[in-house]
Amino acid sequence: MKEELEKNPQSTISSSQVFFIHVCCALALAAGFWVAHHVYSLNLVFDPTKTLCLIWAIEFPVVILLFSCCRQKPEKCSYFTAIARGLLGLPVGALLNALGALALGAPVGLQYLEKTVNWSLLMSSFTFVPTACVCGSSWTDWHRIFACTKPNGPLEFMLCLPAHGAVIGAWFGAWPMPLDWERPWQDWPICVSYGAMAGYVVGMVGSFGLALKMHAGRKQLKAE
Amino acid sequence: MWGWWRFGKWTVLIMFLHIIAILIFTKGFLLTRTELPHSSHCSDLSQSPCHSSPSSSSCWTKPAVDRLIIIVLDALRFDFVAPSSFFEEKQPWMDKLKVLQRMASENPSSAKIFKAIADPPTTSLQRLKGLTTGALPTFIDVGNSFGAPAIVEDNFINQLIQNGKRVVMMGDDTWTQLFPNHFNKSYPYPSFNVKDLNTVDNGCIEHLLPSLYQQDWDVLIAHFLGVDHAGHIHGVDSTPMIEKLEQYNAVLEKVIKELQNQSGPGKLHENSLLLVMGDHGQTLNGDHGGGSPEEVETSIFAMSFKDLPSLPSEFDSSSCEPSKNICISSIPQLDFAVTVSSLLGVPFPFGSIGRVNPELYALAVCTWNLDDDKTWNNQDQTKLEEWLQNYANVLCINSWQVKRYIDVYSASSVIGFSSEDLFRISDLYSKADENWSYTKNLSSYKNGSSNTSLPVLKRQIVAYSNFLSYVAELARSKWTEFNLKMMGTGIGIMLLSLYCHTLAIKKLNKSYGVSLLSSRDSGISFGLMLTFFMVLIRAGSLLSNSYILKEGKAANFLLATTGIMTLRYSFMKNKMLIEAAIFLLLTFIFRIAIEVGLYKQAATSQFMSSSSSWMLGISISQSLWTYMAEIMPILALIVLGYFLYKSISSCCWGIPKYVIMGTILCYFLVALHWISESNILDLAHFLKGFGKNCIPRTVYAITLVQLSLLAIVPMFCKEETSNCRGSLFVKMMSILSACSSTIIILQGKQGALVALGSLLAGYCMMRLQGIEQHTVSGTAGISILDPLPVLQWSLLAVCLLFASGHWCAFDGLRYGAAFVGFDEFILIPQAILLTIDTFGFSNILSVFGLPLFVAFPSSFNQTEHKSLFPIKLFWIFMVYGLITAITAAATILCVTIQRRHLMVWGLFAPKFVFDVVGLILTDLLIFVASIYYFNGLEDRIGNAELRRLW
């Protein structure tokens, strides 16, 4: 699969590849949950720190390995450079996510530090790492994808939509927090993580749908 | 002026509509029963037409019970007590309190189960208040100390104390909050930890049984909380609940056994009455507070330890279960206070509107017959007649007391009863009274040996009962039932005003757009949609008590979200990154301030027990923090003063210059005031001769002078300036600075910091405004009116209210602010100062600061036509007003929807009052501000041009 991906020189990718990558990411997420639940008998509600840590530790290598395959300008930048970019992107993205969460009202304090760190690492592997692998430090690409929200082609949609989905999902996930239901999952960052993951999955579905649509459109264009 | 009137009439119309809507809604919603401070006294009875009791030892009624044991089981559902055969289906939690059922079926004349009907709100605090005062719930306890829930109304605990009875309390510490100095002995246990099922109960059990042998009390109250907590945590159908009930059954069995052992003649509990009762019920989920039958229906089990004759069937309302020989009758909780008072022989609580319940009364009352009339003959007739005679007399006292309360209440209360109702009350009472003088005479000379007196007595009792039940019904409808028609009308008018508001904004948009001939725009930008969404989500959040409690945080969340959106835009344009980042940082700082405020709120609020624990870390290095806390505000003041100085040195002339200089002087005085108050520098003696009230009063005086200068001077002299942006800016600066000094001194030290923060935030917003629209409209020079900055401004205003340590509850008012510069209480100045303190940042400064978005040329569209100024300014005022109005309308709607909510009086109603006052204040301020800013603006633009535009 890796070779097949690398053979494709242009930055656009086929919808089957999009599907493959998204399914792998979703499976990694599910695997993270499964391992946490069955191997370590952990639960996001009762031990958010460790569970989040496990989930991002499984999700993030998958994301890096997959997205590095579809890096831009593969002739100039090797697979390992892309992986290194992804590794560097993880803490940077985590820092940005954490700052955003703090601005929005995440609890400050030492006892929340671990949770916040793990949560923002997970968020970073949803939002920041894929783009870091694909685009590297290309400011124009980042600007186009995230600031202007004008992605070009299925690959950039694949970066843009799940990332936006995760952030928006986390935003909505924060709303149940102040309610007085006294449920354990209302604590920071449990429901926010659920929201982020749900948004991420929705974003992936959306990006796959768009990839299919674009593909069909291109075929039609060719046929004409 | 006509130019102002062209759009100003809309503000007047909208303000008018708001006021009408709010007045009508409030009349239907706020069930204000004012609490009267009067209390009943023994000697009052001489004014009544009733028999006073013959012996000197008793007070209003002859005491029938010497000792009273009240065991309150919190959240006791009716079906916990009543036999399961009363219900369609037997559930696992039924028939657990077997001892009560056994007692009731074994001796039906001395033990009885009642279904007690509570009045909502069914929370423990409100119910205990209702049980002891015999009155209906109140909303605003005017005239008592805010925050402390101690009962000011006359109540039966108070009567017990006044009449020398000794009261012992154990269990739920709510009692000690309500009656801080009343108990001889008390064993309170904390009630706030819902997860703790046992502490309170074990404490109760530990003290209850030993106390039964002691002689040092007359009334014993034991309040168990376990069932309430088990319901909250596990629900009714759960093992812990059943375990709790079984535990109670064992305890009650022991108590009853002890009491029976001690009940012989001459023993300790010869004349005792045991009451086992719930304060309210609960739903199957364990919730309570509302008015559903499950929550309202609770139970009272009463048992006396004497063999008594049963009641004549006319007064027996019980429904019986023939197979089990248990009869259950129903009693409103309203009747509890007065019945118990009559049994103990203390005066009835002044504000009670209950009736002495015949069945509960009969359980205890024949006892003195046996003692007094040694020679009574065994004819049932005589016995019954005597009982009826006595009960009629008690009802006579009861009716007289209720009538007295109604008279005093309607004489002293603003919102009393209508004259028709009062007339009907008087009519019923005088009828009953007329009969009474006849009945009294009859019985006094016939001496009870005739058959004729019996029906007369019964008629008399019925007459009094009619009167009492009419009063109770009327009071309930006036005080606890919402007038839905009026509320609906209010909401309708409010919605109409919103419609007018949008119409006015559309009209403004039109005149703004038409003049530029840019009608190709669809008018729906992303900013508009975002604004709409934010306002909607904020409005929706008011439906839940949790969001109202944490409204500051929710508003800050939304503000930070808009901040992140603007940061994104500034990334998109690669401009103003620093401003956007500073803005986000400021929201973070405000958020910390709001959390500190929440922390303070949690200390006093009865709804919040959780405190964020990271705050505790702050107090580690105490001295450094106090030092910082002293220095920082003064530094902030200096910075503010410096900003003002810079602004006048660059562009200013005439009156505004003097005004701003006055403000700088004020800041200096305020700083001096704080230094003299603090302990860092020992300047107190230095300023002693000066007097601590002098500085605040000087500041108020300077502010008044400044404001009058600003208001009066433009009427007489019109300076000619070509630059209307500049003049608008100067006007804004001068009025803001004039208001700020008073607000800062009222708010105390945080005021300066908040002022500095809002100044910075305003600057950032002003710089960032329009950052989004440029990309949307494309062509340069056309500015779509963008509501996003206005939304940000109004969210910021909400955040400022909370960040400056206020919250939407009556204990959230900072009463200290009313006494800055004054020592003694004078109502009007203090009310004004309190209003300025509460709404200073969030309303006064926000509204006057709105021209910020017009006064500066937006860096994104430089070529804005200057004649569009007034329209844009008006548009901003209108949009700001609309956002406030939508929020207030949402509050009104939510309050209507949640009118039976547990916290309707604790949270929703105060929030409603705050929002409504804030809305009217905002309307008024917008009206004033638009006049202020428009005066002179139109001259500069030239009337001819305006006429063309409009």
Short mmCIF file of N, CA, C and O in Angstrom, two decimals, chain A residues 99-112 139 143 145-150 164 167 170-172 174-183, chain B residues 194-195 233 533-534 537-538 541 544-547 550 553-554 556-558 560-561 564 568-574 584 587-588 591-592 595 613-614 903:
data_model
loop_
_atom_site.label_atom_id
_atom_site.label_comp_id
_atom_site.label_asym_id
_atom_site.label_seq_id
_atom_site.Cartn_x
_atom_site.Cartn_y
_atom_site.Cartn_z
N LEU A 99 -3.86 25.76 24.57
CA LEU A 99 -4.09 27.20 24.77
C LEU A 99 -5.51 27.56 24.41
O LEU A 99 -6.18 28.33 25.12
N GLY A 100 -5.98 27.00 23.30
CA GLY A 100 -7.37 27.27 22.90
C GLY A 100 -8.34 26.80 23.96
O GLY A 100 -9.27 27.52 24.32
N ALA A 101 -8.09 25.60 24.49
CA ALA A 101 -9.00 25.06 25.52
C ALA A 101 -8.96 25.94 26.76
O ALA A 101 -10.00 26.22 27.36
N LEU A 102 -7.78 26.41 27.13
CA LEU A 102 -7.67 27.26 28.32
C LEU A 102 -8.41 28.57 28.11
O LEU A 102 -9.09 29.06 29.00
N ALA A 103 -8.29 29.11 26.89
CA ALA A 103 -8.99 30.37 26.62
C ALA A 103 -10.49 30.16 26.73
O ALA A 103 -11.22 31.04 27.18
N LEU A 104 -10.95 28.99 26.32
CA LEU A 104 -12.39 28.74 26.35
C LEU A 104 -12.90 28.35 27.72
O LEU A 104 -14.10 28.27 27.93
N GLY A 105 -12.00 28.06 28.64
CA GLY A 105 -12.51 27.79 29.98
C GLY A 105 -12.14 26.44 30.54
O GLY A 105 -12.77 25.99 31.48
N ALA A 106 -11.13 25.76 29.99
CA ALA A 106 -10.70 24.51 30.60
C ALA A 106 -10.12 24.82 31.98
O ALA A 106 -9.53 25.88 32.18
N PRO A 107 -10.31 23.93 32.94
CA PRO A 107 -9.85 24.24 34.28
C PRO A 107 -8.32 24.37 34.36
O PRO A 107 -7.58 23.63 33.72
N VAL A 108 -7.92 25.37 35.11
CA VAL A 108 -6.49 25.59 35.33
C VAL A 108 -6.14 24.92 36.64
O VAL A 108 -6.94 24.90 37.55
N GLY A 109 -4.97 24.40 36.74
CA GLY A 109 -4.60 23.82 38.02
C GLY A 109 -3.78 22.58 37.80
O GLY A 109 -3.88 21.91 36.77
N LEU A 110 -2.97 22.30 38.81
CA LEU A 110 -2.02 21.21 38.63
C LEU A 110 -2.71 19.86 38.50
O LEU A 110 -2.26 19.00 37.76
N GLN A 111 -3.81 19.68 39.22
CA GLN A 111 -4.43 18.35 39.17
C GLN A 111 -5.06 18.07 37.81
O GLN A 111 -5.36 16.93 37.50
N TYR A 112 -5.28 19.13 37.01
CA TYR A 112 -5.83 18.92 35.68
C TYR A 112 -4.75 18.85 34.61
O TYR A 112 -5.05 18.64 33.45
N TRP A 139 3.67 27.57 4.82
CA TRP A 139 2.72 28.50 5.42
C TRP A 139 1.51 28.71 4.53
O TRP A 139 0.37 28.80 5.00
N HIS A 143 -2.23 28.18 5.68
CA HIS A 143 -3.11 29.35 5.62
C HIS A 143 -4.35 29.03 4.82
O HIS A 143 -5.47 29.36 5.23
N ILE A 145 -5.65 26.07 4.11
CA ILE A 145 -6.51 25.01 4.65
C ILE A 145 -7.23 25.47 5.91
O ILE A 145 -8.43 25.28 6.06
N PHE A 146 -6.51 26.12 6.82
CA PHE A 146 -7.11 26.37 8.13
C PHE A 146 -7.64 27.79 8.29
O PHE A 146 -8.70 27.97 8.87
N ALA A 147 -6.91 28.79 7.79
CA ALA A 147 -7.38 30.15 8.02
C ALA A 147 -8.51 30.48 7.04
O ALA A 147 -9.55 30.98 7.43
N CYS A 148 -8.30 30.17 5.77
CA CYS A 148 -9.32 30.54 4.79
C CYS A 148 -10.36 29.45 4.59
O CYS A 148 -11.39 29.69 3.98
N THR A 149 -10.06 28.24 5.06
CA THR A 149 -10.95 27.09 4.84
C THR A 149 -11.26 26.93 3.35
O THR A 149 -12.41 26.79 2.95
N LYS A 150 -10.23 27.03 2.53
CA LYS A 150 -10.46 26.81 1.10
C LYS A 150 -9.55 25.69 0.61
O LYS A 150 -8.60 25.91 -0.13
N HIS A 164 -11.48 20.21 11.51
CA HIS A 164 -12.54 21.12 11.91
C HIS A 164 -13.63 20.39 12.68
O HIS A 164 -14.17 20.90 13.65
N VAL A 167 -12.55 19.89 16.27
CA VAL A 167 -12.59 21.11 17.09
C VAL A 167 -14.03 21.49 17.38
O VAL A 167 -14.39 21.79 18.54
N ALA A 170 -15.52 19.13 19.84
CA ALA A 170 -15.05 19.40 21.21
C ALA A 170 -15.78 20.61 21.77
O ALA A 170 -16.16 20.64 22.94
N TRP A 171 -16.01 21.61 20.91
CA TRP A 171 -16.72 22.83 21.36
C TRP A 171 -18.11 22.47 21.86
O TRP A 171 -18.54 22.90 22.92
N PHE A 172 -18.80 21.64 21.06
CA PHE A 172 -20.13 21.25 21.50
C PHE A 172 -20.07 20.31 22.70
O PHE A 172 -20.95 20.34 23.55
N ALA A 174 -18.29 20.53 25.14
CA ALA A 174 -18.07 21.23 26.41
C ALA A 174 -19.38 21.69 27.03
O ALA A 174 -19.42 22.00 28.21
N TRP A 175 -20.45 21.75 26.23
CA TRP A 175 -21.69 22.33 26.78
C TRP A 175 -22.30 21.55 27.93
O TRP A 175 -22.82 22.16 28.86
N PRO A 176 -22.27 20.21 27.92
CA PRO A 176 -22.88 19.55 29.09
C PRO A 176 -22.10 19.73 30.39
O PRO A 176 -22.61 19.42 31.44
N MET A 177 -20.88 20.23 30.30
CA MET A 177 -20.05 20.26 31.50
C MET A 177 -20.66 21.00 32.69
O MET A 177 -20.60 20.52 33.80
N PRO A 178 -21.23 22.19 32.50
CA PRO A 178 -21.72 22.88 33.70
C PRO A 178 -23.02 22.33 34.26
O PRO A 178 -23.42 22.74 35.33
N LEU A 179 -23.69 21.43 33.56
CA LEU A 179 -24.98 20.95 34.05
C LEU A 179 -24.83 20.23 35.39
O LEU A 179 -23.80 19.63 35.67
N ASP A 180 -25.91 20.26 36.16
CA ASP A 180 -25.79 19.73 37.53
C ASP A 180 -26.27 18.29 37.63
O ASP A 180 -26.88 17.90 38.60
N TRP A 181 -25.98 17.51 36.61
CA TRP A 181 -26.45 16.12 36.66
C TRP A 181 -25.58 15.25 37.54
O TRP A 181 -25.93 14.12 37.83
N GLU A 182 -24.43 15.78 37.90
CA GLU A 182 -23.50 15.05 38.78
C GLU A 182 -23.14 13.68 38.22
O GLU A 182 -23.03 12.70 38.94
N ARG A 183 -22.98 13.63 36.91
CA ARG A 183 -22.51 12.39 36.30
C ARG A 183 -20.99 12.47 36.18
O ARG A 183 -20.45 13.57 35.93
N VAL B 194 -24.72 15.03 49.52
CA VAL B 194 -25.81 14.15 49.12
C VAL B 194 -25.37 12.69 49.12
O VAL B 194 -26.17 11.79 49.31
N LYS B 195 -24.10 12.48 48.89
CA LYS B 195 -23.65 11.10 48.76
C LYS B 195 -23.53 10.40 50.10
O LYS B 195 -23.39 9.19 50.16
N ILE B 233 -29.44 9.88 45.08
CA ILE B 233 -28.32 9.14 44.50
C ILE B 233 -28.78 7.88 43.78
O ILE B 233 -28.38 7.62 42.66
N PHE B 533 -26.40 32.64 15.80
CA PHE B 533 -26.21 31.37 16.47
C PHE B 533 -25.82 31.56 17.93
O PHE B 533 -26.35 30.91 18.83
N MET B 534 -24.89 32.50 18.15
CA MET B 534 -24.42 32.74 19.51
C MET B 534 -25.54 33.25 20.40
O MET B 534 -25.70 32.80 21.54
N ILE B 537 -27.86 30.43 21.16
CA ILE B 537 -27.36 29.42 22.10
C ILE B 537 -27.33 30.00 23.51
O ILE B 537 -27.62 29.32 24.49
N ARG B 538 -27.05 31.30 23.59
CA ARG B 538 -27.06 31.93 24.91
C ARG B 538 -28.48 32.00 25.45
O ARG B 538 -28.73 31.75 26.63
N SER B 541 -29.47 28.63 26.63
CA SER B 541 -28.79 28.17 27.84
C SER B 541 -29.51 28.64 29.10
O SER B 541 -29.33 28.06 30.16
N SER B 544 -31.71 26.31 31.61
CA SER B 544 -31.23 25.39 32.64
C SER B 544 -30.66 26.17 33.81
O SER B 544 -29.94 27.15 33.63
N ASN B 545 -30.98 25.71 35.00
CA ASN B 545 -30.48 26.39 36.19
C ASN B 545 -28.96 26.36 36.25
O ASN B 545 -28.33 27.29 36.74
N SER B 546 -28.35 25.29 35.71
CA SER B 546 -26.89 25.21 35.79
C SER B 546 -26.23 26.33 35.01
O SER B 546 -25.24 26.90 35.44
N TYR B 547 -26.79 26.64 33.83
CA TYR B 547 -26.16 27.69 33.04
C TYR B 547 -26.42 29.06 33.65
O TYR B 547 -25.60 29.97 33.50
N LYS B 550 -23.84 29.42 36.25
CA LYS B 550 -22.50 29.68 35.71
C LYS B 550 -22.59 30.55 34.48
O LYS B 550 -21.84 30.35 33.51
N LYS B 553 -19.40 32.13 33.15
CA LYS B 553 -18.50 31.24 32.43
C LYS B 553 -19.03 30.95 31.04
O LYS B 553 -18.27 30.88 30.07
N ALA B 554 -20.35 30.77 30.94
CA ALA B 554 -20.93 30.48 29.63
C ALA B 554 -20.73 31.68 28.69
O ALA B 554 -20.34 31.51 27.52
N ASN B 556 -18.44 33.88 28.92
CA ASN B 556 -17.01 33.97 28.61
C ASN B 556 -16.61 32.94 27.56
O ASN B 556 -15.78 33.21 26.69
N PHE B 557 -17.22 31.77 27.64
CA PHE B 557 -16.98 30.72 26.64
C PHE B 557 -17.36 31.24 25.25
O PHE B 557 -16.58 31.10 24.29
N LEU B 558 -18.51 31.88 25.17
CA LEU B 558 -18.95 32.40 23.87
C LEU B 558 -18.04 33.54 23.43
O LEU B 558 -17.68 33.65 22.25
N ALA B 560 -14.92 33.95 24.19
CA ALA B 560 -13.64 33.38 23.73
C ALA B 560 -13.81 32.74 22.37
O ALA B 560 -12.90 32.80 21.54
N THR B 561 -14.99 32.15 22.12
CA THR B 561 -15.22 31.56 20.81
C THR B 561 -15.18 32.64 19.73
O THR B 561 -14.52 32.46 18.69
N ILE B 564 -11.68 33.57 19.18
CA ILE B 564 -10.93 32.63 18.34
C ILE B 564 -11.31 32.82 16.87
O ILE B 564 -10.46 32.74 15.97
N ARG B 568 -8.80 33.78 13.87
CA ARG B 568 -8.72 33.06 12.61
C ARG B 568 -8.76 34.05 11.44
O ARG B 568 -8.01 33.93 10.47
N TYR B 569 -9.66 35.03 11.56
CA TYR B 569 -9.74 36.02 10.49
C TYR B 569 -8.44 36.81 10.37
O TYR B 569 -7.99 37.11 9.27
N SER B 570 -7.88 37.12 11.53
CA SER B 570 -6.66 37.91 11.45
C SER B 570 -5.53 37.06 10.89
O SER B 570 -4.64 37.58 10.21
N PHE B 571 -5.59 35.76 11.10
CA PHE B 571 -4.64 34.88 10.42
C PHE B 571 -4.88 34.91 8.93
O PHE B 571 -3.95 34.97 8.12
N MET B 572 -6.18 34.87 8.59
CA MET B 572 -6.54 34.84 7.18
C MET B 572 -5.99 36.05 6.46
O MET B 572 -5.53 35.97 5.33
N LYS B 573 -6.05 37.20 7.15
CA LYS B 573 -5.62 38.44 6.51
C LYS B 573 -4.20 38.81 6.88
O LYS B 573 -3.70 39.82 6.40
N ASN B 574 -3.62 38.02 7.75
CA ASN B 574 -2.28 38.35 8.24
C ASN B 574 -2.18 39.76 8.79
O ASN B 574 -1.26 40.50 8.51
N LEU B 584 -7.77 37.53 23.21
CA LEU B 584 -7.96 36.20 23.78
C LEU B 584 -7.37 36.11 25.18
O LEU B 584 -7.97 35.53 26.09
N THR B 587 -9.75 37.65 27.54
CA THR B 587 -10.87 36.80 27.91
C THR B 587 -10.43 35.76 28.92
O THR B 587 -11.18 35.40 29.83
N PHE B 588 -9.20 35.30 28.77
CA PHE B 588 -8.70 34.34 29.75
C PHE B 588 -8.63 34.97 31.14
O PHE B 588 -9.05 34.38 32.14
N ARG B 591 -11.94 35.37 32.58
CA ARG B 591 -12.45 34.08 33.00
C ARG B 591 -11.94 33.73 34.39
O ARG B 591 -12.70 33.23 35.24
N ILE B 592 -10.66 34.03 34.64
CA ILE B 592 -10.13 33.77 35.98
C ILE B 592 -10.89 34.61 37.00
O ILE B 592 -11.30 34.12 38.06
N GLU B 595 -14.15 33.14 37.68
CA GLU B 595 -14.08 31.95 38.54
C GLU B 595 -13.87 32.33 39.99
O GLU B 595 -14.42 31.69 40.88
N SER B 613 -11.01 23.86 43.48
CA SER B 613 -10.01 23.78 44.53
C SER B 613 -8.67 24.39 44.14
O SER B 613 -7.84 24.62 44.99
N TRP B 614 -8.50 24.68 42.84
CA TRP B 614 -7.20 25.25 42.49
C TRP B 614 -7.03 26.63 43.08
O TRP B 614 -5.93 27.12 43.24
N MET B 903 -35.79 25.48 41.58
CA MET B 903 -35.04 26.68 41.94
C MET B 903 -35.68 27.93 41.39
O MET B 903 -35.00 28.94 41.19
#
